[in-house]
Each structure stands twice: as structure tokens, then as C-alpha cells.
Amino acid sequence: PPEADSPQVGLAPCPKSPNCVSSDARDSVHAIAPFRIRVPQADGWRAAREAVLKLPRTRIVSETPTTLHAESRSAVFGFVDDVELELRPESGLIAVRSASRVGYGDMGVNRRRVEEIRSTLQSENVVD
């Protein structure tokens, strides 16, 4: 069995509630496409990190050479959403997950956040 302190492989699964999107999810409510990197992976990873930092009210709370965890706060009530990226060098992808910590619905905020990161990276010709 894996060591208890070994890093998690893959993104955390989404809860049943519709306030989470993940490129690892297989159901239509939660699934979103990963980012397919078009540039050298180190450049793509750096650009993805910068795109996350451009999001309003967002800060990176932890990162490794292949993972990033950020927190985004809502403007009005300050609710915290988690944004996670995972570089998957073997497939040339950045897996992505964005999820609300509280509540049930998110009015599409998490999906829009991931698409905003994707749009930034596409405008820089970093991802397809």
C-alpha cells in the first residue's frame, strides 16, 4: 500500500453538490476539460501559475513543482473556493479543479473561474 504521507495523485473528487468542477470528474455536472499545454511544460506551468494569481481575491496557499493550491474569496461574503492545478507531464496536461468549500450551488462561479484561466492561457498561446 502507498505510504500514508505520500502525495495525493490526482485531484480530490468533487462532492455530489454542483459547486465543483474538475478535469478528473466524469459526470456532466462536474466535468471540465484539462488544459492541454502547447509550449514547453515549464513555461506552461509558470503561465498557469501567473494566470491563477491574476484572478481577483486569489492567493496561492501551497505549491510543489507539479501542484498548486490557491484560495479565491467571493467579493461580498468572503466565501472561500479552492482552486487546484496539477501538472501531468506524461500527458502534457494541467489538470484543474475549482470547488466551493461551503454551500450547495455556486451559480456557475467555479466553472467560469476555470474558463477564465483557460481564456488567459489561450490568449497567450500556452494551451489549446
JSON list of C-alpha atoms in Angstrom, two decimals:
[
{"chain": "A", "resi": 1, "resn": "PRO", "atom": "CA", "xyz": [0.00, 0.00, 0.00]},
{"chain": "A", "resi": 2, "resn": "PRO", "atom": "CA", "xyz": [1.10, 3.61, -0.53]},
{"chain": "A", "resi": 3, "resn": "GLU", "atom": "CA", "xyz": [2.82, 5.42, 2.30]},
{"chain": "A", "resi": 4, "resn": "ALA", "atom": "CA", "xyz": [0.45, 7.42, 4.48]},
{"chain": "A", "resi": 5, "resn": "ASP", "atom": "CA", "xyz": [2.38, 10.62, 3.83]},
{"chain": "A", "resi": 6, "resn": "SER", "atom": "CA", "xyz": [2.85, 10.13, 0.10]},
{"chain": "A", "resi": 7, "resn": "PRO", "atom": "CA", "xyz": [1.42, 12.98, -2.00]},
{"chain": "A", "resi": 8, "resn": "GLN", "atom": "CA", "xyz": [-2.05, 12.55, -3.41]},
{"chain": "A", "resi": 9, "resn": "VAL", "atom": "CA", "xyz": [-2.09, 11.57, -7.04]},
{"chain": "A", "resi": 10, "resn": "GLY", "atom": "CA", "xyz": [-4.95, 13.14, -8.92]},
{"chain": "A", "resi": 11, "resn": "LEU", "atom": "CA", "xyz": [-7.32, 15.83, -7.81]},
{"chain": "A", "resi": 12, "resn": "ALA", "atom": "CA", "xyz": [-9.74, 15.41, -4.94]},
{"chain": "A", "resi": 13, "resn": "PRO", "atom": "CA", "xyz": [-13.12, 14.16, -6.17]},
{"chain": "A", "resi": 14, "resn": "CYS", "atom": "CA", "xyz": [-15.98, 16.63, -6.37]},
{"chain": "A", "resi": 15, "resn": "PRO", "atom": "CA", "xyz": [-18.75, 16.28, -3.80]},
{"chain": "A", "resi": 16, "resn": "LYS", "atom": "CA", "xyz": [-22.25, 15.44, -5.03]},
{"chain": "A", "resi": 17, "resn": "SER", "atom": "CA", "xyz": [-23.23, 19.12, -4.87]},
{"chain": "A", "resi": 18, "resn": "PRO", "atom": "CA", "xyz": [-22.98, 21.14, -8.12]},
{"chain": "A", "resi": 19, "resn": "ASN", "atom": "CA", "xyz": [-20.49, 23.68, -6.71]},
{"chain": "A", "resi": 20, "resn": "CYS", "atom": "CA", "xyz": [-17.34, 21.99, -8.04]},
{"chain": "A", "resi": 21, "resn": "VAL", "atom": "CA", "xyz": [-15.73, 21.34, -11.42]},
{"chain": "A", "resi": 22, "resn": "SER", "atom": "CA", "xyz": [-12.81, 19.02, -12.07]},
{"chain": "A", "resi": 23, "resn": "SER", "atom": "CA", "xyz": [-11.00, 17.72, -15.11]},
{"chain": "A", "resi": 24, "resn": "ASP", "atom": "CA", "xyz": [-10.86, 14.34, -13.33]},
{"chain": "A", "resi": 25, "resn": "ALA", "atom": "CA", "xyz": [-14.67, 14.20, -12.99]},
{"chain": "A", "resi": 26, "resn": "ARG", "atom": "CA", "xyz": [-16.55, 12.01, -15.48]},
{"chain": "A", "resi": 27, "resn": "ASP", "atom": "CA", "xyz": [-20.12, 13.23, -14.93]},
{"chain": "A", "resi": 28, "resn": "SER", "atom": "CA", "xyz": [-21.60, 16.14, -16.90]},
{"chain": "A", "resi": 29, "resn": "VAL", "atom": "CA", "xyz": [-22.31, 18.28, -13.81]},
{"chain": "A", "resi": 30, "resn": "HIS", "atom": "CA", "xyz": [-18.71, 18.37, -12.62]},
{"chain": "A", "resi": 31, "resn": "ALA", "atom": "CA", "xyz": [-16.54, 17.57, -15.68]},
{"chain": "A", "resi": 32, "resn": "ILE", "atom": "CA", "xyz": [-14.42, 20.26, -17.33]},
{"chain": "A", "resi": 33, "resn": "ALA", "atom": "CA", "xyz": [-11.59, 19.87, -19.83]},
{"chain": "A", "resi": 34, "resn": "PRO", "atom": "CA", "xyz": [-7.99, 19.97, -18.57]},
{"chain": "A", "resi": 35, "resn": "PHE", "atom": "CA", "xyz": [-5.53, 22.46, -20.04]},
{"chain": "A", "resi": 36, "resn": "ARG", "atom": "CA", "xyz": [-3.53, 20.93, -22.94]},
{"chain": "A", "resi": 37, "resn": "ILE", "atom": "CA", "xyz": [-0.11, 22.61, -22.94]},
{"chain": "A", "resi": 38, "resn": "ARG", "atom": "CA", "xyz": [1.25, 23.83, -26.32]},
{"chain": "A", "resi": 39, "resn": "VAL", "atom": "CA", "xyz": [4.59, 25.21, -25.06]},
{"chain": "A", "resi": 40, "resn": "PRO", "atom": "CA", "xyz": [7.46, 23.69, -23.06]},
{"chain": "A", "resi": 41, "resn": "GLN", "atom": "CA", "xyz": [5.89, 22.35, -19.88]},
{"chain": "A", "resi": 42, "resn": "ALA", "atom": "CA", "xyz": [7.91, 24.55, -17.52]},
{"chain": "A", "resi": 43, "resn": "ASP", "atom": "CA", "xyz": [6.69, 27.61, -19.44]},
{"chain": "A", "resi": 44, "resn": "GLY", "atom": "CA", "xyz": [3.11, 26.34, -19.42]},
{"chain": "A", "resi": 45, "resn": "TRP", "atom": "CA", "xyz": [3.20, 25.66, -15.68]},
{"chain": "A", "resi": 46, "resn": "ARG", "atom": "CA", "xyz": [4.66, 29.12, -14.97]},
{"chain": "A", "resi": 47, "resn": "ALA", "atom": "CA", "xyz": [1.97, 30.77, -17.14]},
{"chain": "A", "resi": 48, "resn": "ALA", "atom": "CA", "xyz": [-0.79, 28.79, -15.40]},
{"chain": "A", "resi": 49, "resn": "ARG", "atom": "CA", "xyz": [0.52, 29.91, -12.00]},
{"chain": "A", "resi": 50, "resn": "GLU", "atom": "CA", "xyz": [0.53, 33.54, -13.20]},
{"chain": "A", "resi": 51, "resn": "ALA", "atom": "CA", "xyz": [-3.00, 33.18, -14.60]},
{"chain": "A", "resi": 52, "resn": "VAL", "atom": "CA", "xyz": [-4.24, 31.96, -11.20]},
{"chain": "A", "resi": 53, "resn": "LEU", "atom": "CA", "xyz": [-2.58, 34.94, -9.50]},
{"chain": "A", "resi": 54, "resn": "LYS", "atom": "CA", "xyz": [-4.42, 37.30, -11.90]},
{"chain": "A", "resi": 55, "resn": "LEU", "atom": "CA", "xyz": [-7.78, 36.08, -10.57]},
{"chain": "A", "resi": 56, "resn": "PRO", "atom": "CA", "xyz": [-9.39, 38.62, -8.23]},
{"chain": "A", "resi": 57, "resn": "ARG", "atom": "CA", "xyz": [-9.11, 37.97, -4.47]},
{"chain": "A", "resi": 58, "resn": "THR", "atom": "CA", "xyz": [-6.97, 34.87, -5.07]},
{"chain": "A", "resi": 59, "resn": "ARG", "atom": "CA", "xyz": [-3.79, 33.77, -3.32]},
{"chain": "A", "resi": 60, "resn": "ILE", "atom": "CA", "xyz": [-1.63, 30.66, -3.62]},
{"chain": "A", "resi": 61, "resn": "VAL", "atom": "CA", "xyz": [-1.53, 28.79, -0.32]},
{"chain": "A", "resi": 62, "resn": "SER", "atom": "CA", "xyz": [0.70, 25.87, -1.27]},
{"chain": "A", "resi": 63, "resn": "GLU", "atom": "CA", "xyz": [2.62, 24.58, -4.25]},
{"chain": "A", "resi": 64, "resn": "THR", "atom": "CA", "xyz": [5.10, 21.95, -5.32]},
{"chain": "A", "resi": 65, "resn": "PRO", "atom": "CA", "xyz": [6.86, 21.58, -8.68]},
{"chain": "A", "resi": 66, "resn": "THR", "atom": "CA", "xyz": [3.71, 19.87, -10.05]},
{"chain": "A", "resi": 67, "resn": "THR", "atom": "CA", "xyz": [0.80, 21.06, -7.87]},
{"chain": "A", "resi": 68, "resn": "LEU", "atom": "CA", "xyz": [-0.73, 24.37, -6.92]},
{"chain": "A", "resi": 69, "resn": "HIS", "atom": "CA", "xyz": [-3.49, 25.11, -4.41]},
{"chain": "A", "resi": 70, "resn": "ALA", "atom": "CA", "xyz": [-5.00, 28.59, -4.29]},
{"chain": "A", "resi": 71, "resn": "GLU", "atom": "CA", "xyz": [-7.89, 30.15, -2.42]},
{"chain": "A", "resi": 72, "resn": "SER", "atom": "CA", "xyz": [-10.33, 32.55, -4.06]},
{"chain": "A", "resi": 73, "resn": "ARG", "atom": "CA", "xyz": [-12.62, 34.65, -1.88]},
{"chain": "A", "resi": 74, "resn": "SER", "atom": "CA", "xyz": [-16.03, 35.85, -3.02]},
{"chain": "A", "resi": 75, "resn": "ALA", "atom": "CA", "xyz": [-16.42, 39.62, -3.21]},
{"chain": "A", "resi": 76, "resn": "VAL", "atom": "CA", "xyz": [-19.44, 40.08, -0.98]},
{"chain": "A", "resi": 77, "resn": "PHE", "atom": "CA", "xyz": [-19.40, 37.44, 1.75]},
{"chain": "A", "resi": 78, "resn": "GLY", "atom": "CA", "xyz": [-15.78, 36.32, 1.54]},
{"chain": "A", "resi": 79, "resn": "PHE", "atom": "CA", "xyz": [-16.62, 32.64, 0.98]},
{"chain": "A", "resi": 80, "resn": "VAL", "atom": "CA", "xyz": [-13.51, 30.64, 0.10]},
{"chain": "A", "resi": 81, "resn": "ASP", "atom": "CA", "xyz": [-13.26, 28.47, -3.01]},
{"chain": "A", "resi": 82, "resn": "ASP", "atom": "CA", "xyz": [-10.33, 26.15, -3.60]},
{"chain": "A", "resi": 83, "resn": "VAL", "atom": "CA", "xyz": [-8.51, 26.19, -6.95]},
{"chain": "A", "resi": 84, "resn": "GLU", "atom": "CA", "xyz": [-6.16, 23.30, -7.65]},
{"chain": "A", "resi": 85, "resn": "LEU", "atom": "CA", "xyz": [-3.85, 22.65, -10.59]},
{"chain": "A", "resi": 86, "resn": "GLU", "atom": "CA", "xyz": [-1.79, 19.54, -11.19]},
{"chain": "A", "resi": 87, "resn": "LEU", "atom": "CA", "xyz": [0.86, 19.30, -13.91]},
{"chain": "A", "resi": 88, "resn": "ARG", "atom": "CA", "xyz": [0.78, 15.90, -15.60]},
{"chain": "A", "resi": 89, "resn": "PRO", "atom": "CA", "xyz": [4.00, 15.81, -17.63]},
{"chain": "A", "resi": 90, "resn": "GLU", "atom": "CA", "xyz": [3.37, 12.36, -19.11]},
{"chain": "A", "resi": 91, "resn": "SER", "atom": "CA", "xyz": [0.24, 13.60, -20.89]},
{"chain": "A", "resi": 92, "resn": "GLY", "atom": "CA", "xyz": [1.14, 17.27, -21.46]},
{"chain": "A", "resi": 93, "resn": "LEU", "atom": "CA", "xyz": [-1.85, 18.37, -19.40]},
{"chain": "A", "resi": 94, "resn": "ILE", "atom": "CA", "xyz": [-2.63, 20.55, -16.45]},
{"chain": "A", "resi": 95, "resn": "ALA", "atom": "CA", "xyz": [-5.50, 19.00, -14.52]},
{"chain": "A", "resi": 96, "resn": "VAL", "atom": "CA", "xyz": [-7.75, 21.55, -12.83]},
{"chain": "A", "resi": 97, "resn": "ARG", "atom": "CA", "xyz": [-10.32, 21.64, -10.04]},
{"chain": "A", "resi": 98, "resn": "SER", "atom": "CA", "xyz": [-12.28, 24.55, -8.58]},
{"chain": "A", "resi": 99, "resn": "ALA", "atom": "CA", "xyz": [-14.71, 23.99, -5.73]},
{"chain": "A", "resi": 100, "resn": "SER", "atom": "CA", "xyz": [-16.68, 25.91, -3.13]},
{"chain": "A", "resi": 101, "resn": "ARG", "atom": "CA", "xyz": [-15.98, 24.98, 0.48]},
{"chain": "A", "resi": 102, "resn": "VAL", "atom": "CA", "xyz": [-19.48, 25.76, 1.70]},
{"chain": "A", "resi": 103, "resn": "GLY", "atom": "CA", "xyz": [-23.00, 25.80, 0.33]},
{"chain": "A", "resi": 104, "resn": "TYR", "atom": "CA", "xyz": [-24.63, 23.75, -2.38]},
{"chain": "A", "resi": 105, "resn": "GLY", "atom": "CA", "xyz": [-24.83, 25.72, -5.60]},
{"chain": "A", "resi": 106, "resn": "ASP", "atom": "CA", "xyz": [-22.33, 28.25, -6.89]},
{"chain": "A", "resi": 107, "resn": "MET", "atom": "CA", "xyz": [-24.25, 29.87, -9.78]},
{"chain": "A", "resi": 108, "resn": "GLY", "atom": "CA", "xyz": [-21.52, 28.66, -12.15]},
{"chain": "A", "resi": 109, "resn": "VAL", "atom": "CA", "xyz": [-18.71, 30.57, -10.42]},
{"chain": "A", "resi": 110, "resn": "ASN", "atom": "CA", "xyz": [-16.24, 27.67, -10.33]},
{"chain": "A", "resi": 111, "resn": "ARG", "atom": "CA", "xyz": [-16.76, 26.75, -13.99]},
{"chain": "A", "resi": 112, "resn": "ARG", "atom": "CA", "xyz": [-16.37, 30.41, -15.02]},
{"chain": "A", "resi": 113, "resn": "ARG", "atom": "CA", "xyz": [-13.18, 30.68, -12.95]},
{"chain": "A", "resi": 114, "resn": "VAL", "atom": "CA", "xyz": [-11.59, 27.70, -14.71]},
{"chain": "A", "resi": 115, "resn": "GLU", "atom": "CA", "xyz": [-12.68, 29.04, -18.10]},
{"chain": "A", "resi": 116, "resn": "GLU", "atom": "CA", "xyz": [-11.20, 32.45, -17.20]},
{"chain": "A", "resi": 117, "resn": "ILE", "atom": "CA", "xyz": [-7.83, 30.76, -16.51]},
{"chain": "A", "resi": 118, "resn": "ARG", "atom": "CA", "xyz": [-8.17, 28.81, -19.79]},
{"chain": "A", "resi": 119, "resn": "SER", "atom": "CA", "xyz": [-9.00, 32.00, -21.71]},
{"chain": "A", "resi": 120, "resn": "THR", "atom": "CA", "xyz": [-5.96, 33.79, -20.27]},
{"chain": "A", "resi": 121, "resn": "LEU", "atom": "CA", "xyz": [-3.70, 30.88, -21.23]},
{"chain": "A", "resi": 122, "resn": "GLN", "atom": "CA", "xyz": [-5.25, 30.61, -24.71]},
{"chain": "A", "resi": 123, "resn": "SER", "atom": "CA", "xyz": [-4.72, 34.33, -25.32]},
{"chain": "A", "resi": 124, "resn": "GLU", "atom": "CA", "xyz": [-1.03, 33.76, -24.53]},
{"chain": "A", "resi": 125, "resn": "ASN", "atom": "CA", "xyz": [-0.92, 30.69, -26.85]},
{"chain": "A", "resi": 126, "resn": "VAL", "atom": "CA", "xyz": [0.04, 28.50, -23.89]},
{"chain": "A", "resi": 127, "resn": "VAL", "atom": "CA", "xyz": [-2.82, 25.99, -24.13]},
{"chain": "A", "resi": 128, "resn": "ASP", "atom": "CA", "xyz": [-5.18, 24.75, -26.86]}
]
